[in-house]
């Protein structure tokens, strides 16, 4: 993994973001702006959305820049 990659966690999942893959479609922001807001730092705030909504948004990322795994 590149050192530019970021990860963000809540109690259930960890979301990974690989900026070199991101095509800046802003699909994630349109889907869940409270969590994925590119104008904010950090741009991902896991506390602002449900795990279900975050998973759905991550799965709809067109580039694969966003991915996630469940915590064990
Ligand atoms: S949906 Fe994926 S490709 Fe589009 S801006 Fe978000 S992270 Fe980047």
Coordinates of N, CA and C and ligand atoms in Angstrom, one line a residue:
X1 N 0.8 -1.2 0.0 CA 0.0 0.0 0.0 C 0.9 1.3 0.0
X2 N 0.5 2.2 -0.8 CA 1.2 3.5 -0.9 C 1.0 4.2 0.5
X3 N 2.0 5.0 0.8 CA 1.9 5.8 2.1 C 0.9 6.9 1.9
X4 N 0.4 7.2 0.7 CA -0.6 8.2 0.6 C -2.0 7.7 1.0
X5 N -2.1 6.4 1.1 CA -3.4 5.8 1.4 C -3.8 6.1 2.8
X6 N -5.1 6.3 2.9 CA -5.7 6.6 4.2 C -6.6 5.6 4.7
X7 N -6.8 5.5 6.0 CA -7.9 4.6 6.5 C -8.6 5.3 7.6
X8 N -9.9 4.9 7.6 CA -10.8 5.6 8.6 C -11.7 4.4 9.2
X9 N -11.9 4.5 10.5 CA -12.6 3.3 11.1 C -13.8 3.8 12.0
X10 N -14.8 3.0 12.1 CA -15.7 3.1 13.2 C -15.7 1.8 14.0
X11 N -16.7 1.5 14.7 CA -16.7 0.3 15.5 C -16.8 -1.0 14.7
X12 N -17.3 -0.8 13.5 CA -17.7 -2.0 12.7 C -16.7 -2.3 11.6
X13 N -16.3 -1.2 10.9 CA -15.5 -1.4 9.6 C -14.3 -0.4 9.6
X14 N -13.4 -0.7 8.7 CA -12.3 0.2 8.3 C -12.5 0.5 6.8
X15 N -12.5 1.8 6.5 CA -12.6 2.2 5.1 C -11.2 2.6 4.7
X16 N -10.8 2.2 3.5 CA -9.5 2.5 2.9 C -9.7 3.4 1.7
X17 N -8.9 4.5 1.6 CA -9.0 5.3 0.4 C -7.6 5.4 -0.3
X18 N -7.6 5.1 -1.5 CA -6.3 5.1 -2.3 C -6.4 6.3 -3.3
X19 N -5.8 7.4 -2.9 CA -6.0 8.6 -3.7 C -5.5 8.5 -5.2
X20 N -4.5 7.6 -5.4 CA -4.0 7.5 -6.8 C -5.1 6.9 -7.7
X21 N -6.0 6.2 -7.1 CA -7.1 5.6 -7.9 C -8.3 6.5 -8.1
X22 N -8.4 7.5 -7.2 CA -9.7 8.3 -7.2 C -9.8 9.1 -8.5
X23 N -10.9 9.1 -9.1 CA -11.1 9.8 -10.3 C -12.0 11.1 -10.0
X24 N -12.2 11.4 -8.8 CA -12.8 12.6 -8.3 C -14.2 12.8 -9.0
X25 N -14.9 11.7 -9.0 CA -16.3 11.7 -9.6 C -17.2 12.4 -8.6
X26 N -16.8 12.4 -7.3 CA -17.7 13.0 -6.3 C -18.9 12.2 -6.1
X27 N -18.9 10.9 -6.6 CA -20.1 10.1 -6.4 C -20.3 9.8 -4.9
X28 N -19.2 9.6 -4.2 CA -19.3 9.4 -2.7 C -19.9 10.6 -2.0
X29 N -19.5 11.8 -2.4 CA -20.0 13.0 -1.8 C -21.5 13.2 -2.0
X30 N -21.9 12.9 -3.3 CA -23.3 13.0 -3.6 C -24.1 12.0 -2.9
X31 N -23.6 10.9 -2.6 CA -24.3 9.8 -1.9 C -24.4 10.1 -0.4
X32 N -23.3 10.6 0.2 CA -23.3 10.7 1.7 C -22.3 11.8 2.1
X33 N -22.8 13.0 1.8 CA -21.9 14.2 2.0 C -21.5 14.4 3.5
X34 N -22.3 13.9 4.4 CA -22.0 14.1 5.8 C -20.7 13.3 6.2
X35 N -20.5 12.2 5.5 CA -19.3 11.3 5.7 C -18.2 11.7 4.8
X36 N -18.5 11.8 3.5 CA -17.5 12.0 2.4 C -17.6 13.4 1.9
X37 N -16.8 14.3 2.4 CA -16.8 15.7 2.0 C -15.4 16.1 1.6
X38 N -15.2 16.2 0.3 CA -13.8 16.5 -0.1 C -13.4 17.9 0.2
X39 N -14.3 18.8 0.7 CA -13.9 20.2 1.0 C -13.5 20.3 2.5
X40 N -13.5 19.2 3.2 CA -13.3 19.2 4.6 C -12.0 18.3 4.9
X41 N -11.3 18.6 5.9 CA -10.2 17.8 6.4 C -10.4 17.4 7.8
X42 N -10.4 16.1 8.2 CA -10.3 15.0 7.2 C -11.6 14.9 6.4
X43 N -11.4 14.5 5.1 CA -12.5 14.5 4.2 C -13.5 13.4 4.5
X44 N -13.1 12.3 5.3 CA -14.0 11.2 5.7 C -14.2 11.3 7.2
X45 N -15.4 11.4 7.6 CA -15.8 11.4 9.1 C -16.8 10.3 9.3
X46 N -16.2 9.2 9.8 CA -17.0 8.0 9.9 C -18.2 8.1 10.9
X47 N -18.0 9.0 11.9 CA -19.1 9.1 12.9 C -20.3 9.7 12.4
X48 N -20.2 10.3 11.2 CA -21.4 11.1 10.7 C -22.4 10.2 9.9
X49 N -22.1 8.9 9.8 CA -23.1 8.1 9.0 C -23.2 6.7 9.6
X50 N -24.2 6.0 9.1 CA -24.3 4.6 9.6 C -23.4 3.7 8.8
X51 N -23.0 2.6 9.5 CA -22.1 1.6 8.8 C -22.8 1.1 7.5
X52 N -24.1 0.9 7.5 CA -24.8 0.4 6.3 C -24.7 1.4 5.2
X53 N -24.9 2.7 5.5 CA -24.8 3.7 4.4 C -23.4 3.9 3.9
X54 N -22.4 3.8 4.8 CA -21.0 3.9 4.4 C -20.6 2.8 3.5
X55 N -21.0 1.6 3.9 CA -20.7 0.4 3.1 C -21.3 0.5 1.7
X56 N -22.6 1.0 1.6 CA -23.2 1.1 0.3 C -22.5 2.1 -0.6
X57 N -22.1 3.2 0.0 CA -21.4 4.3 -0.7 C -20.0 3.8 -1.2
X58 N -19.3 3.1 -0.3 CA -18.0 2.6 -0.7 C -18.1 1.6 -1.9
X59 N -19.2 0.7 -1.8 CA -19.4 -0.3 -2.9 C -19.7 0.4 -4.2
X60 N -20.2 1.6 -4.2 CA -20.6 2.3 -5.4 C -19.5 3.2 -6.0
X61 N -18.3 3.2 -5.3 CA -17.2 4.0 -5.8 C -16.8 3.4 -7.2
X62 N -16.8 4.2 -8.2 CA -16.6 3.7 -9.6 C -15.1 3.3 -9.9
X63 N -14.2 3.9 -9.1 CA -12.8 3.6 -9.4 C -12.1 2.6 -8.6
X64 N -12.8 2.2 -7.5 CA -12.1 1.3 -6.5 C -11.2 2.0 -5.6
X65 N -11.2 3.3 -5.6 CA -10.4 4.1 -4.6 C -10.8 3.8 -3.2
X66 N -12.1 3.6 -3.0 CA -12.7 3.3 -1.7 C -12.9 1.8 -1.6
X67 N -12.5 1.3 -0.5 CA -12.7 -0.1 -0.2 C -12.9 -0.2 1.3
X68 N -13.4 -1.4 1.8 CA -13.6 -1.5 3.3 C -13.4 -2.9 3.7
X69 N -13.2 -3.1 5.0 CA -13.3 -4.4 5.5 C -13.9 -4.4 6.9
X70 N -14.6 -5.5 7.2 CA -15.2 -5.5 8.6 C -14.2 -5.8 9.6
X71 N -14.3 -5.2 10.8 CA -13.4 -5.5 11.9 C -13.7 -6.9 12.4
X72 N -12.7 -7.6 12.8 CA -13.0 -8.9 13.4 C -13.2 -8.8 14.9
Ligands
LIG1 S1 -16.7 7.9 -5.4 FE1 -14.6 7.0 -5.4 S2 -13.7 7.8 -7.3 FE2 -15.4 9.1 -6.8 S3 -14.6 10.8 -5.6 FE3 -15.3 9.2 -4.2 S4 -13.5 8.0 -3.8 FE4 -13.1 9.2 -5.6

